[in-house]
Short mmCIF file of C-alpha atoms in Angstrom, two decimals:
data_model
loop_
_atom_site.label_atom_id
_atom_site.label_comp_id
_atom_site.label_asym_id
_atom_site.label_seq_id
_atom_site.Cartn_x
_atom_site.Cartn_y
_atom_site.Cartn_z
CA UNK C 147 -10.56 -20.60 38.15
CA UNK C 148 -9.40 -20.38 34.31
CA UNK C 149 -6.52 -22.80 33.18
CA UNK C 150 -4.83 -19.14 32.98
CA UNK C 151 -4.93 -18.44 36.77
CA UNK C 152 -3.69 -21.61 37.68
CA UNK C 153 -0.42 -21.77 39.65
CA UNK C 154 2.24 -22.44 37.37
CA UNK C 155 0.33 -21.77 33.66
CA UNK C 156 1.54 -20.64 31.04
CA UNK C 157 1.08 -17.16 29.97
CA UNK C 158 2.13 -15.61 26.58
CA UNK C 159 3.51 -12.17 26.42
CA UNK C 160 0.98 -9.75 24.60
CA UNK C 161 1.24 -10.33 20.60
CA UNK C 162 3.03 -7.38 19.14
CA UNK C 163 0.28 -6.81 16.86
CA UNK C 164 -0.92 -3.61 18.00
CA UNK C 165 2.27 -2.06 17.03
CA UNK C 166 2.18 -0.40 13.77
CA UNK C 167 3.84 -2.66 10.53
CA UNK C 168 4.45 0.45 8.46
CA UNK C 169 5.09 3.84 9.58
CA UNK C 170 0.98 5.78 8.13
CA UNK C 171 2.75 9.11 8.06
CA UNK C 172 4.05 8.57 4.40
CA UNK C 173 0.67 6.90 3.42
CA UNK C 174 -1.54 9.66 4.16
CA UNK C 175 -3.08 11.80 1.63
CA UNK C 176 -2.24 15.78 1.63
CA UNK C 177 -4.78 18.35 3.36
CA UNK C 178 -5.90 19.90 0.12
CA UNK C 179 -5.99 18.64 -3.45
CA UNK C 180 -3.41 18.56 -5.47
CA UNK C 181 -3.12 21.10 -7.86
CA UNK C 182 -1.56 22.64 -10.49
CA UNK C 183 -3.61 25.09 -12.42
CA UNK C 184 -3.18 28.49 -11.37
CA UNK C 185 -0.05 27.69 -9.11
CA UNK C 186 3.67 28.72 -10.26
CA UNK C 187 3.91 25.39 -10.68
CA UNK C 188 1.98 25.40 -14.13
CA UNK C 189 4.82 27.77 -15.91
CA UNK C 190 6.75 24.53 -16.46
CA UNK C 191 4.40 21.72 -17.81
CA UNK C 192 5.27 20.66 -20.79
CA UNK C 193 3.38 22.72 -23.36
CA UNK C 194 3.22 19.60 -25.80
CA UNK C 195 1.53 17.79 -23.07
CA UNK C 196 -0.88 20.55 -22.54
CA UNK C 197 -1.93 20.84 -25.99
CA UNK C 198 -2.86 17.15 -26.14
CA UNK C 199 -4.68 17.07 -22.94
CA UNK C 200 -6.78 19.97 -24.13
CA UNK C 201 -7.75 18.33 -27.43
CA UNK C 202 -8.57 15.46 -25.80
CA UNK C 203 -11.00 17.16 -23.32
CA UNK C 204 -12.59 18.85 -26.34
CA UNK C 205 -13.04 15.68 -28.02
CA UNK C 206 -14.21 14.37 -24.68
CA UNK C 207 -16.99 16.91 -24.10
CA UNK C 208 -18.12 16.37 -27.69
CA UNK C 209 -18.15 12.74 -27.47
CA UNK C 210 -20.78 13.48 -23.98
CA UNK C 211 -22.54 15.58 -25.60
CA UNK C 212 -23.04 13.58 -28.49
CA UNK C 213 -23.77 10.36 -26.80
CA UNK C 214 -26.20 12.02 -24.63
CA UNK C 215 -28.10 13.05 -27.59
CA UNK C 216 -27.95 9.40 -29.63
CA UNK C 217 -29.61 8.07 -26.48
CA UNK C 218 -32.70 10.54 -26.64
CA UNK C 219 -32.90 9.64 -29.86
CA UNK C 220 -33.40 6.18 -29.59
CA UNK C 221 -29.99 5.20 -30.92
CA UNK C 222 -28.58 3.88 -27.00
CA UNK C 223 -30.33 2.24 -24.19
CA UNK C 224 -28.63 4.15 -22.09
CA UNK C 225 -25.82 6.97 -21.33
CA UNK C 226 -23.89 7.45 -17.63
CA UNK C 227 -22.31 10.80 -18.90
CA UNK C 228 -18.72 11.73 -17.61
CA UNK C 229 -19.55 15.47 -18.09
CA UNK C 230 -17.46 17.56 -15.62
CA UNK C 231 -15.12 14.18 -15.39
CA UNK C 232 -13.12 14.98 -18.64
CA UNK C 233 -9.79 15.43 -16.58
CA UNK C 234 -9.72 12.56 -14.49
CA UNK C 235 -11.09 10.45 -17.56
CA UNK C 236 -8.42 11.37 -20.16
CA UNK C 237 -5.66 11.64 -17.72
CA UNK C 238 -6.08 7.80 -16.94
CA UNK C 239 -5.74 7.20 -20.63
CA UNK C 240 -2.83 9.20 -21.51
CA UNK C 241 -1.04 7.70 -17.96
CA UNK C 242 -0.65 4.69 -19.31
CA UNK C 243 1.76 2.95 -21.61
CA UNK C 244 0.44 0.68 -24.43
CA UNK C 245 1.94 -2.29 -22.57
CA UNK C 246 -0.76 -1.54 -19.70
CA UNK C 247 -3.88 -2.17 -19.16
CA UNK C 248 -7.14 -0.45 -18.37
CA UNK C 249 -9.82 -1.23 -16.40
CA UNK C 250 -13.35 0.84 -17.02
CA UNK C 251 -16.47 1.13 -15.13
CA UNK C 252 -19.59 1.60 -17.03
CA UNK C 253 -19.07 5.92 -16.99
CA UNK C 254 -15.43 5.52 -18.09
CA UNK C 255 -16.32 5.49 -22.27
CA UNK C 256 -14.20 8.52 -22.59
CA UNK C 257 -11.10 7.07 -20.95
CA UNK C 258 -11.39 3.93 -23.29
CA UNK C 259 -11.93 6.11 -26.44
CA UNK C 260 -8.99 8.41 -25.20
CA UNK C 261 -6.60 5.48 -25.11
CA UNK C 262 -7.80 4.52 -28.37
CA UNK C 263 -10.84 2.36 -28.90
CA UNK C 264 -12.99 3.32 -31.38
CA UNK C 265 -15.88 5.53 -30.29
CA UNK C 266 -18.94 2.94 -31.57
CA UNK C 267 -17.38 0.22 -30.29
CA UNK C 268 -17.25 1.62 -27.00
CA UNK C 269 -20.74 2.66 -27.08
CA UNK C 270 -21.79 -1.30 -28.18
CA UNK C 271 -22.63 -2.48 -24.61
CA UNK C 272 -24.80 0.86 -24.01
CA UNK C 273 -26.41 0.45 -27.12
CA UNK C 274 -27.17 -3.34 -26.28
CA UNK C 275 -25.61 -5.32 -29.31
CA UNK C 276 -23.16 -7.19 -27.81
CA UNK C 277 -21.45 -7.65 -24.41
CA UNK C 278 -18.58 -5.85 -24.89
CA UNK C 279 -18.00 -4.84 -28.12
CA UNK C 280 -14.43 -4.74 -28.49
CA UNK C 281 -11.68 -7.52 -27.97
CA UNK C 282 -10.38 -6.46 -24.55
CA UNK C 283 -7.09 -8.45 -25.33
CA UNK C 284 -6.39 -6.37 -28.17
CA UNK C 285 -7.14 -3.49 -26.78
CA UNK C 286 -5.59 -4.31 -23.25
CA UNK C 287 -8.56 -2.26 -22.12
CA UNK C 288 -11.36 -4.55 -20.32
CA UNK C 289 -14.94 -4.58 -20.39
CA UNK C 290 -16.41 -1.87 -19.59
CA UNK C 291 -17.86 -2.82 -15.81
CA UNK C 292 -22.11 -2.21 -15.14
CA UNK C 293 -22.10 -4.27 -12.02
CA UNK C 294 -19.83 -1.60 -8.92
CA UNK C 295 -16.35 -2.48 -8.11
CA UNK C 296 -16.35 -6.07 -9.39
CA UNK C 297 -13.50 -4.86 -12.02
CA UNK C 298 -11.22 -4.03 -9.64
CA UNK C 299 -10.45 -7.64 -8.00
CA UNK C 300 -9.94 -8.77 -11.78
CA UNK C 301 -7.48 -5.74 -12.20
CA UNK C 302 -5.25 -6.68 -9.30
CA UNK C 303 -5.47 -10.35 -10.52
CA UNK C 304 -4.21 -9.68 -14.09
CA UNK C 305 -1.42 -7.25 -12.50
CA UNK C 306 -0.46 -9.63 -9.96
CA UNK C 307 -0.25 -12.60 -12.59
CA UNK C 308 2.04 -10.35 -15.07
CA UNK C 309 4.32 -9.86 -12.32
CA UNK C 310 4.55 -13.18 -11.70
CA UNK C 311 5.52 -13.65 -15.44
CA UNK C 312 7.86 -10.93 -15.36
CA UNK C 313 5.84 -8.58 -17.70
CA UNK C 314 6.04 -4.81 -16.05
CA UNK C 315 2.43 -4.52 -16.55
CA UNK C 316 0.54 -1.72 -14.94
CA UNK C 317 -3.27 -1.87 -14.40
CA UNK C 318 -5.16 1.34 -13.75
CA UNK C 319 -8.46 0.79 -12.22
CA UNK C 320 -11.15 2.98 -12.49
CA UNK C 321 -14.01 2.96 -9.52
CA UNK C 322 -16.81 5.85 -8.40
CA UNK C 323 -17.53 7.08 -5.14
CA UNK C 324 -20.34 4.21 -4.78
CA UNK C 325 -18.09 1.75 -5.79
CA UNK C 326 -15.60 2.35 -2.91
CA UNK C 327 -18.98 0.84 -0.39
CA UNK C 328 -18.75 -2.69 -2.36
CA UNK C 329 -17.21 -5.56 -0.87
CA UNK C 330 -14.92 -5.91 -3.80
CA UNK C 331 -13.44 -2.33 -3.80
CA UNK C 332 -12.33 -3.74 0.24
CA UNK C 333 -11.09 -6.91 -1.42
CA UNK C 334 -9.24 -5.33 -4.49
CA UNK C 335 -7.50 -3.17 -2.12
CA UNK C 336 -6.85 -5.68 0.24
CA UNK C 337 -4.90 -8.11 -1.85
CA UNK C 338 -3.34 -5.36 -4.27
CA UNK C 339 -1.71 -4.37 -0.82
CA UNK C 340 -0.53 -7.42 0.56
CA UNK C 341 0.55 -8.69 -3.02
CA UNK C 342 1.97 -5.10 -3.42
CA UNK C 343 0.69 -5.63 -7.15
CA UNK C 344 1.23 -3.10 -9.66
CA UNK C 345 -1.95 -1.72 -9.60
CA UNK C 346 -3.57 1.73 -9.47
CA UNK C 347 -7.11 2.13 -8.02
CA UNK C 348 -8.41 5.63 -9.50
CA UNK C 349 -11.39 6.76 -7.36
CA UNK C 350 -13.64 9.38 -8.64
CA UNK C 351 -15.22 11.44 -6.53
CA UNK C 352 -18.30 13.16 -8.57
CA UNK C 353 -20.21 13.82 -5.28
CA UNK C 354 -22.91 11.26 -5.44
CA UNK C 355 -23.89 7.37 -5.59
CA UNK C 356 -26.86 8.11 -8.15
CA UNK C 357 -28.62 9.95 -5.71
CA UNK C 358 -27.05 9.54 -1.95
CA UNK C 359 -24.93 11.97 -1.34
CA UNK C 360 -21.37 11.39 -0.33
CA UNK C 361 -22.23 12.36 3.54
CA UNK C 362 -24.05 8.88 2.80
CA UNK C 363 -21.82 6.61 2.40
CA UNK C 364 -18.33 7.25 4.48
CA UNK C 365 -17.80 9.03 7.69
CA UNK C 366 -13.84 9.07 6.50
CA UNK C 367 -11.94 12.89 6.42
CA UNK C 368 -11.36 11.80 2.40
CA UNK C 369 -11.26 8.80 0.03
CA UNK C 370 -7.54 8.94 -0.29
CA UNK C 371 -7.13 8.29 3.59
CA UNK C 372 -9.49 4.46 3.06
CA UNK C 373 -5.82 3.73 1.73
CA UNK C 374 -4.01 3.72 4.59
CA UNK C 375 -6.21 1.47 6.14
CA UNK C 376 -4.94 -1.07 3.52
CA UNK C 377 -1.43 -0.04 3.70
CA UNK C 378 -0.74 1.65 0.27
CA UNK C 379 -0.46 5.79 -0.20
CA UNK C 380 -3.41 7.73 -0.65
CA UNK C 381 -3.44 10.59 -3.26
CA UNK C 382 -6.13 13.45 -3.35
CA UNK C 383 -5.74 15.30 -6.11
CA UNK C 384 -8.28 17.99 -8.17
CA UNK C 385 -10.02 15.77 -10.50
CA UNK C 386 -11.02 18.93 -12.99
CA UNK C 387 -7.08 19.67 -12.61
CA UNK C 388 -6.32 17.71 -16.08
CA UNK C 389 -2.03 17.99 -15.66
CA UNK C 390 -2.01 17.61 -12.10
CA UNK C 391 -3.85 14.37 -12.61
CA UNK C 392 -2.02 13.13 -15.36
CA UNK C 393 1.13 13.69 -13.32
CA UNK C 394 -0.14 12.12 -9.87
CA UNK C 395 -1.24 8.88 -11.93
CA UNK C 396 2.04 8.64 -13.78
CA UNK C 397 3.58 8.83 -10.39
CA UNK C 398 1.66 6.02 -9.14
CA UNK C 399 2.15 4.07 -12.62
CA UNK C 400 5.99 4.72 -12.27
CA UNK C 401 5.51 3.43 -8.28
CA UNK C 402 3.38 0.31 -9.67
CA UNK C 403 6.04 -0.57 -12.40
CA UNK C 404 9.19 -0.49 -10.81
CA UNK C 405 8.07 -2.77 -7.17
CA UNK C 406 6.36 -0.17 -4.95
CA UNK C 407 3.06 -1.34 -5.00
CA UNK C 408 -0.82 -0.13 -5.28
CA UNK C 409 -1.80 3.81 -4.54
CA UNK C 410 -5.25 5.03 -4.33
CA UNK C 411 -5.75 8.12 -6.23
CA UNK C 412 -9.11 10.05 -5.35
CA UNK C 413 -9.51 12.57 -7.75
CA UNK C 414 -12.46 15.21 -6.45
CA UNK C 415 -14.14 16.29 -9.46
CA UNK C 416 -18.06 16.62 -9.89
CA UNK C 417 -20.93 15.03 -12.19
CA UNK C 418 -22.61 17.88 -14.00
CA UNK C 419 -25.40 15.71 -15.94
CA UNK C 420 -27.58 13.19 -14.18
CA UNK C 421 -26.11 9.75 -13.37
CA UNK C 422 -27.65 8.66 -16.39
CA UNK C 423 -31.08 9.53 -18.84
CA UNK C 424 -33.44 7.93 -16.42
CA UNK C 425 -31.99 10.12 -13.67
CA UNK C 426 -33.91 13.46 -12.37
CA UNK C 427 -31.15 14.84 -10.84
CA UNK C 428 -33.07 17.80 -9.64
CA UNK C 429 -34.62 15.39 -7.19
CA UNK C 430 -31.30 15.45 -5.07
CA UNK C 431 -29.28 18.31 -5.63
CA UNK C 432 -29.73 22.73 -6.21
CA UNK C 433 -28.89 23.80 -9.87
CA UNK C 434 -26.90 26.66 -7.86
CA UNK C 435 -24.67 23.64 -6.73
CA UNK C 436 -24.52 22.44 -9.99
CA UNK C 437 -23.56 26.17 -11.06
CA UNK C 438 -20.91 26.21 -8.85
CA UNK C 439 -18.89 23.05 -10.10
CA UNK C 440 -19.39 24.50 -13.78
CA UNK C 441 -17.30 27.63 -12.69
CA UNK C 442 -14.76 24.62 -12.16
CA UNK C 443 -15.08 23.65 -15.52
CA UNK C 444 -12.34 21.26 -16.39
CA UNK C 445 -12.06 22.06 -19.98
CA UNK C 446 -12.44 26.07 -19.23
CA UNK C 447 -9.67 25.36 -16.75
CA UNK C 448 -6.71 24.37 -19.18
CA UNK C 449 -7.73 26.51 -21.84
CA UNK C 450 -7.29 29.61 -19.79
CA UNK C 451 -4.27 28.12 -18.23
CA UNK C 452 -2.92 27.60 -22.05
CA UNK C 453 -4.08 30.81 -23.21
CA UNK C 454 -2.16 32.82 -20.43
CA UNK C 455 1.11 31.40 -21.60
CA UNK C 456 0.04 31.85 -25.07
CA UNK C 457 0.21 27.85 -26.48
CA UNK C 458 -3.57 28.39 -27.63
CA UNK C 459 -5.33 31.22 -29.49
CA UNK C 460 -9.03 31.93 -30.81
CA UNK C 461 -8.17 30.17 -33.80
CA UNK C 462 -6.78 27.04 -32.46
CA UNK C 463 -10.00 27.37 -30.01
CA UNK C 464 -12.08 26.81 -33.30
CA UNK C 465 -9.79 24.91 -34.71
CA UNK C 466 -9.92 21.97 -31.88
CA UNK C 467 -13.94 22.33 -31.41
CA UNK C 468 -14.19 21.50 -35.86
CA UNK C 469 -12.01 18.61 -35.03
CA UNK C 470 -14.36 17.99 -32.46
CA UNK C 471 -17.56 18.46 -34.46
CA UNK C 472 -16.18 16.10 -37.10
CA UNK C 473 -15.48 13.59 -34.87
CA UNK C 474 -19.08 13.52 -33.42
CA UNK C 475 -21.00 14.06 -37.16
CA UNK C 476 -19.17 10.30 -37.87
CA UNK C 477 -20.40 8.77 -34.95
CA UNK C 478 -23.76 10.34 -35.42
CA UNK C 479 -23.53 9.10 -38.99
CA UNK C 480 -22.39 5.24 -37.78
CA UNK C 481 -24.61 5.34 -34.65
CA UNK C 482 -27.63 6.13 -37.11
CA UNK C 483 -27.03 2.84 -39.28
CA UNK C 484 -29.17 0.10 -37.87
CA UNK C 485 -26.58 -2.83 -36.61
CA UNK C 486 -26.73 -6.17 -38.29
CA UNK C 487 -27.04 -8.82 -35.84
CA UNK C 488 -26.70 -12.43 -35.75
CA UNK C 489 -28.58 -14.22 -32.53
CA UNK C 490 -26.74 -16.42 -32.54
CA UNK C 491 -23.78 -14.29 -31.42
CA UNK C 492 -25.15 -15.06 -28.13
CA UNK C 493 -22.94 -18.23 -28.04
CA UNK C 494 -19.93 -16.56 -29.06
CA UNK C 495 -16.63 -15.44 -27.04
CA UNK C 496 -18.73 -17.25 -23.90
CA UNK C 497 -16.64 -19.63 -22.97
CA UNK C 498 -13.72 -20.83 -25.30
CA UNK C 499 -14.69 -23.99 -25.88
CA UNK C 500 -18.79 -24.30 -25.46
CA UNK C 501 -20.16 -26.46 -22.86
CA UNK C 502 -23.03 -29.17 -23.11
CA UNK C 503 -25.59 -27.45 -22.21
CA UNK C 504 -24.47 -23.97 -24.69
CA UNK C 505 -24.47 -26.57 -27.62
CA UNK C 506 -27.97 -27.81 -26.51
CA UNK C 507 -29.11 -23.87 -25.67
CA UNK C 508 -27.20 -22.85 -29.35
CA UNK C 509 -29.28 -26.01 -31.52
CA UNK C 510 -32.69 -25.18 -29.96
CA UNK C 511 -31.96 -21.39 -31.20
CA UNK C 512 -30.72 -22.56 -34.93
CA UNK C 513 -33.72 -25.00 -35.41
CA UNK C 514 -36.12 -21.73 -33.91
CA UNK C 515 -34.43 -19.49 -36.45
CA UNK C 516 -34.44 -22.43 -38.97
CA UNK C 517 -38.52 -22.44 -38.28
CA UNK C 518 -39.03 -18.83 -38.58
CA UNK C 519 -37.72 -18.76 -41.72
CA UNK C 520 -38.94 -21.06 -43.48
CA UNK C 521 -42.38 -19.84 -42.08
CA UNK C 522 -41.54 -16.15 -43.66
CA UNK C 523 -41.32 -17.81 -46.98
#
């Protein structure tokens, strides 16, 4: 006999935790992708808005294409190109006011040079000079992230810690597909939702995890529906859709800022390049796939949708790709100059004030250098 069957024991009612905390309905993501290209909805975006976007995913494809070639030259280590991701990338940028912040994973260059930074320094970690390569603080845009996920815990931290400050600070977090099967993508969303921190967790869904397919790695109907699991909206939106994701991530920006919490945008978009130069993506996938997403070319997209109402001609075509191609003959141009580096740089911006053992590490370097020197004389 149990102490629970005993004449006379005590036995608690059933814990109402099975009941539901928050109605899911209003949580769950919509059937299809959002979308606003070729819809009636598209007569009315702001042609202004348009135009930028465009440029930007001009500039964007350039700055790929570009990037792609400096590391087959020798001038990168290596290049995770956002080809085919133009939309989601620049519409993450322009989102954002400069009071937020942005966190990048290692394929998000683009969204970082769209919101400002300045192309080479955003290519410094890929080349391998320095860690980062730009001051994130200045910037409000943080290190670009190599290891999966782990950004997205520090981007709920920061927005959770302005809050408590009283700054409205937004963080947009940027994550792929094989980030969402880290620990820390479960964590990130986790806290974001119980803090209900202003924080925006943009998942992009480019169709693979380097090689494994996204049959792979979740059984769930979409992304967007892991949210309700954490109890925060899930958005699915067309990620080569440039203004409809621009205006689902201001949503959730405007939601973040003013008290309503985290969403999780998944923005379906594709990876037309390899996952990076020492890829062979033909190992994993048909080119008549890849065929298929470049009929859903993002840039292609918005500059029919802008021809049709007549905001962009032949000449302003040309016009944008020159800009383009001048933007990409000056990074050529800086990329080609060989970098002046100091080793001793390795010390620097580690910890703000250095501890015993970096001062020991930093005078066995000097007196090395010091040696080498004086032997070259």
């Amino acid at each position: 006999m149990t102490v629970l069957e005993q004449p006379g024991s005590y036995r608690p009612s059933s814990p109402p935790a099975w009941q539901p905390r928050t109605d899911p309905a209003p949580l769950l993501p919509d059937a299809e992708p959002y979308r606003l290209l070729g819809t009636e909805a598209a007569d009315a975006l702001d042609p202004e808005l348009l135009r930028r976007l465009h440029r930007e995913l001009v500039r964007g494809r350039r700055y790929n294409t570009q990037a792609t070639a400096l590391t087959r030259q020798g001038r990168l280590a290596v290049y995770p190109s956002s080809t085919g991701q133009e939309a989601s990338q620049v519409a993450a940028a322009l989102a954002l006011e400069e009071r937020d912040w942005l966190f990048p994973s290692y394929r998000d260059t683009l969204a970082a040079v769209a919101r400002g930074l300045d192309p080479v320094q955003a290519l410094t970690l890929l080349r391998g000079d320095w860690h980062t390569g730009y001051d994130p603080r200045e910037h409000r845009i943080a290190p670009l992230c190599t290891p999966l996920a782990t950004q997205l815990p520090h981007a709920v931290g920061l927005a959770h810690a302005a809050r408590l400050k009283g700054d409205e600070v937004v963080a947009l977090a940027m994550v792929g597909d094989g980030g969402s099967s880290e620990g820390d993508f479960h964590e990130a969303l986790n806290f974001a939702a119980v803090w209900r921190a202003p924080v925006v967790f943009l998942l992009q869904n480019n169709g693979f995890a380097i090689s494994v397919p996204l049959s792979k790695q979740t059984a769930a109907p979409t992304f967007a529906h892991k949210a309700v699991g954490y109890g925060m909206p899930g958005r699915l939106v067309d990620g080569n859709d440039a203004p409809a994701v621009h205006r689902v991530l201001t949503e959730a920006v405007h939601r973040a800022r003013t008290g309503g919490g985290p969403t999780l945008v998944e923005a379906v978009t594709y990876r037309l390049e390899a996952h990076t130069n020492a890829d062979d993506d033909k190992r994993y996938r048909s080119d008549a796939e890849v065929a298929a997403w470049r009929a859903h070319d993002p840039v292609d997209l918005l500059e029919r949708e802008l021809v049709r109402r007549g905001l962009l001609d032949e000449d302003g075509i040309a016009a944008e790709r020159a800009s383009a191609e001048e933007m990409a003959a000056a990074l050529r141009e800086r990329m080609n100059q060989d970098p002046v580096l100091d080793p001793m740089d390795l010390f620097t911006h580690v910890y703000a004030e250095q501890t015993s053992q970096l001062r020991e590490q930093a005078a066995q370097l000097r007196a090395e250098l010091a040696a080498a020197e004086e032997a070259a004389r």
